Amino acid sequence: MSASARTVHLPVIHETPTTGSGAGKPYHVILYNDDSHAFDVVVRQVRKATGVSTDEAFAITFCAHASGRAVCYAGAHAACEHVADILREIALQGEVDRV
């Protein structure tokens, strides 16, 4: 994927927490910059973890690359842990934090 100029709005996917310790208290997943993986590999993993489009995953990955971190998902604690686990499948650094 080329790094050509384009405008992409960064997504934050929200869901209504219903169960568990996150009920009523949303969490988010923070993706940290990664210099070990190719950019397109990170984009693919962000898509796999969050279900966002390629353009949205590109924007999230670019934000993490440029600023050191990016919020890539928000929702219930269990859902955020699942997203972070998928990011970690290829040794990306993802952290779940309370909003």
C-alpha atoms as an extended CHARMM CRD file, in Angstrom:
* protein
*
        99  EXT
         1         1  MET       CA              0.0000000000        0.0000000000        0.0000000000  PROA      1               0.0000000000
         2         2  SER       CA              1.3890000000        3.3460000000       -0.9580000000  PROA      2               0.0000000000
         3         3  ALA       CA              1.6910000000        6.1940000000        1.5150000000  PROA      3               0.0000000000
         4         4  SER       CA              0.1630000000        8.6550000000       -0.9470000000  PROA      4               0.0000000000
         5         5  ALA       CA             -1.7660000000       11.6300000000        0.3750000000  PROA      5               0.0000000000
         6         6  ARG       CA             -5.3400000000       10.8610000000        1.3040000000  PROA      6               0.0000000000
         7         7  THR       CA             -7.7970000000       11.8970000000        3.9650000000  PROA      7               0.0000000000
         8         8  VAL       CA             -9.0690000000        9.1090000000        6.1790000000  PROA      8               0.0000000000
         9         9  HSD       CA            -10.9970000000        9.6460000000        9.3820000000  PROA      9               0.0000000000
        10        10  LEU       CA             -9.7270000000        7.5880000000       12.2870000000  PROA      10              0.0000000000
        11        11  PRO       CA            -12.4010000000        5.2140000000       13.5360000000  PROA      11              0.0000000000
        12        12  VAL       CA            -13.2460000000        4.4140000000       17.0890000000  PROA      12              0.0000000000
        13        13  ILE       CA            -15.6810000000        1.5450000000       17.1640000000  PROA      13              0.0000000000
        14        14  HSD       CA            -18.1190000000        1.7540000000       20.0530000000  PROA      14              0.0000000000
        15        15  GLU       CA            -20.3990000000       -0.8820000000       21.4230000000  PROA      15              0.0000000000
        16        16  THR       CA            -22.7000000000       -0.8660000000       24.4060000000  PROA      16              0.0000000000
        17        17  PRO       CA            -21.0940000000       -2.7880000000       27.2730000000  PROA      17              0.0000000000
        18        18  THR       CA            -23.5350000000       -5.3130000000       28.6790000000  PROA      18              0.0000000000
        19        19  THR       CA            -21.6880000000       -7.6920000000       30.9740000000  PROA      19              0.0000000000
        20        20  GLY       CA            -18.5170000000       -8.1290000000       32.9830000000  PROA      20              0.0000000000
        21        21  SER       CA            -16.3860000000       -5.6090000000       34.7990000000  PROA      21              0.0000000000
        22        22  GLY       CA            -16.6010000000       -3.2190000000       31.8460000000  PROA      22              0.0000000000
        23        23  ALA       CA            -20.3810000000       -2.7750000000       32.0660000000  PROA      23              0.0000000000
        24        24  GLY       CA            -21.0930000000        0.9330000000       31.9000000000  PROA      24              0.0000000000
        25        25  LYS       CA            -17.3730000000        1.7430000000       31.8550000000  PROA      25              0.0000000000
        26        26  PRO       CA            -15.9870000000        1.6310000000       28.3210000000  PROA      26              0.0000000000
        27        27  TYR       CA            -12.4550000000        0.6070000000       27.5670000000  PROA      27              0.0000000000
        28        28  HSD       CA            -10.2650000000        1.1380000000       24.5580000000  PROA      28              0.0000000000
        29        29  VAL       CA             -7.4060000000       -0.6750000000       22.8650000000  PROA      29              0.0000000000
        30        30  ILE       CA             -4.2250000000        1.2710000000       22.2610000000  PROA      30              0.0000000000
        31        31  LEU       CA             -1.9400000000        0.1240000000       19.4520000000  PROA      31              0.0000000000
        32        32  TYR       CA              1.6930000000        1.1640000000       19.8760000000  PROA      32              0.0000000000
        33        33  ASN       CA              4.1470000000        1.9210000000       17.0770000000  PROA      33              0.0000000000
        34        34  ASP       CA              5.9790000000       -1.1410000000       15.8080000000  PROA      34              0.0000000000
        35        35  ASP       CA              9.2780000000       -1.0220000000       13.9730000000  PROA      35              0.0000000000
        36        36  SER       CA              9.5510000000       -4.8290000000       13.6600000000  PROA      36              0.0000000000
        37        37  HSD       CA              6.7040000000       -5.4290000000       11.2060000000  PROA      37              0.0000000000
        38        38  ALA       CA              6.1010000000       -4.1460000000        7.6970000000  PROA      38              0.0000000000
        39        39  PHE       CA              3.4440000000       -1.4470000000        7.5230000000  PROA      39              0.0000000000
        40        40  ASP       CA              1.0830000000       -3.5760000000        5.4110000000  PROA      40              0.0000000000
        41        41  VAL       CA              1.3550000000       -6.4590000000        7.8880000000  PROA      41              0.0000000000
        42        42  VAL       CA              0.2290000000       -4.1770000000       10.7120000000  PROA      42              0.0000000000
        43        43  VAL       CA             -2.6310000000       -2.8360000000        8.5750000000  PROA      43              0.0000000000
        44        44  ARG       CA             -3.8220000000       -6.4070000000        7.9090000000  PROA      44              0.0000000000
        45        45  GLN       CA             -3.6760000000       -7.3150000000       11.6030000000  PROA      45              0.0000000000
        46        46  VAL       CA             -5.5620000000       -4.1710000000       12.6150000000  PROA      46              0.0000000000
        47        47  ARG       CA             -8.2540000000       -5.0950000000       10.0700000000  PROA      47              0.0000000000
        48        48  LYS       CA             -8.3960000000       -8.6450000000       11.4360000000  PROA      48              0.0000000000
        49        49  ALA       CA             -8.6170000000       -7.4490000000       15.0430000000  PROA      49              0.0000000000
        50        50  THR       CA            -11.1150000000       -4.6200000000       14.6110000000  PROA      50              0.0000000000
        51        51  GLY       CA            -13.0670000000       -5.3770000000       11.4480000000  PROA      51              0.0000000000
        52        52  VAL       CA            -12.4790000000       -1.9000000000       10.0010000000  PROA      52              0.0000000000
        53        53  SER       CA            -11.8810000000       -1.1640000000        6.3160000000  PROA      53              0.0000000000
        54        54  THR       CA             -8.4120000000       -1.1350000000        4.7990000000  PROA      54              0.0000000000
        55        55  ASP       CA             -8.4480000000        2.6800000000        4.6800000000  PROA      55              0.0000000000
        56        56  GLU       CA             -9.4170000000        2.8980000000        8.3520000000  PROA      56              0.0000000000
        57        57  ALA       CA             -6.7810000000        0.3160000000        9.3390000000  PROA      57              0.0000000000
        58        58  PHE       CA             -4.2130000000        2.2840000000        7.3250000000  PROA      58              0.0000000000
        59        59  ALA       CA             -5.1720000000        5.4730000000        9.1840000000  PROA      59              0.0000000000
        60        60  ILE       CA             -4.9030000000        3.7640000000       12.5820000000  PROA      60              0.0000000000
        61        61  THR       CA             -1.5380000000        2.2350000000       11.6760000000  PROA      61              0.0000000000
        62        62  PHE       CA             -0.2340000000        5.5460000000       10.3380000000  PROA      62              0.0000000000
        63        63  CYS       CA             -1.3660000000        7.3680000000       13.4890000000  PROA      63              0.0000000000
        64        64  ALA       CA              0.4470000000        4.8040000000       15.6730000000  PROA      64              0.0000000000
        65        65  HSD       CA              3.5280000000        5.1290000000       13.4730000000  PROA      65              0.0000000000
        66        66  ALA       CA              3.5130000000        8.9310000000       13.5090000000  PROA      66              0.0000000000
        67        67  SER       CA              2.6140000000        9.5770000000       17.1470000000  PROA      67              0.0000000000
        68        68  GLY       CA              3.7420000000        6.3790000000       18.8510000000  PROA      68              0.0000000000
        69        69  ARG       CA              0.2430000000        5.1420000000       19.6810000000  PROA      69              0.0000000000
        70        70  ALA       CA             -3.3280000000        5.0960000000       18.4210000000  PROA      70              0.0000000000
        71        71  VAL       CA             -6.7010000000        4.0650000000       19.8080000000  PROA      71              0.0000000000
        72        72  CYS       CA             -7.9450000000        1.3570000000       17.4710000000  PROA      72              0.0000000000
        73        73  TYR       CA            -11.0640000000        0.0640000000       19.2520000000  PROA      73              0.0000000000
        74        74  ALA       CA            -13.4110000000        1.0260000000       22.0900000000  PROA      74              0.0000000000
        75        75  GLY       CA            -16.0730000000       -1.0390000000       23.8280000000  PROA      75              0.0000000000
        76        76  ALA       CA            -16.6970000000       -3.4970000000       26.6340000000  PROA      76              0.0000000000
        77        77  HSD       CA            -13.7010000000       -4.8780000000       28.5020000000  PROA      77              0.0000000000
        78        78  ALA       CA            -14.0720000000       -8.4180000000       27.1120000000  PROA      78              0.0000000000
        79        79  ALA       CA            -14.3390000000       -7.1690000000       23.5210000000  PROA      79              0.0000000000
        80        80  CYS       CA            -11.2740000000       -4.9790000000       23.9820000000  PROA      80              0.0000000000
        81        81  GLU       CA             -9.2810000000       -7.8810000000       25.4240000000  PROA      81              0.0000000000
        82        82  HSD       CA            -10.2510000000       -9.9630000000       22.3820000000  PROA      82              0.0000000000
        83        83  VAL       CA             -9.0780000000       -7.2260000000       19.9870000000  PROA      83              0.0000000000
        84        84  ALA       CA             -5.7990000000       -6.8380000000       21.9070000000  PROA      84              0.0000000000
        85        85  ASP       CA             -5.2530000000      -10.6180000000       21.8310000000  PROA      85              0.0000000000
        86        86  ILE       CA             -5.6140000000      -10.6230000000       18.0360000000  PROA      86              0.0000000000
        87        87  LEU       CA             -3.0970000000       -7.7760000000       17.7480000000  PROA      87              0.0000000000
        88        88  ARG       CA             -0.6990000000       -9.7460000000       19.9450000000  PROA      88              0.0000000000
        89        89  GLU       CA             -0.9420000000      -12.8380000000       17.6980000000  PROA      89              0.0000000000
        90        90  ILE       CA              1.8900000000      -11.3560000000       15.6320000000  PROA      90              0.0000000000
        91        91  ALA       CA              3.6050000000       -9.6820000000       18.6040000000  PROA      91              0.0000000000
        92        92  LEU       CA              2.1460000000       -6.2020000000       18.1320000000  PROA      92              0.0000000000
        93        93  GLN       CA              1.9030000000       -4.1800000000       21.3190000000  PROA      93              0.0000000000
        94        94  GLY       CA             -1.7030000000       -3.5780000000       22.2480000000  PROA      94              0.0000000000
        95        95  GLU       CA             -2.9800000000       -2.4240000000       25.6140000000  PROA      95              0.0000000000
        96        96  VAL       CA             -6.4840000000       -2.2980000000       27.0490000000  PROA      96              0.0000000000
        97        97  ASP       CA             -7.1690000000        0.8000000000       29.1010000000  PROA      97              0.0000000000
        98        98  ARG       CA            -10.2380000000        2.3650000000       30.6870000000  PROA      98              0.0000000000
        99        99  VAL       CA            -11.5410000000        5.4180000000       28.8370000000  PROA      99              0.0000000000
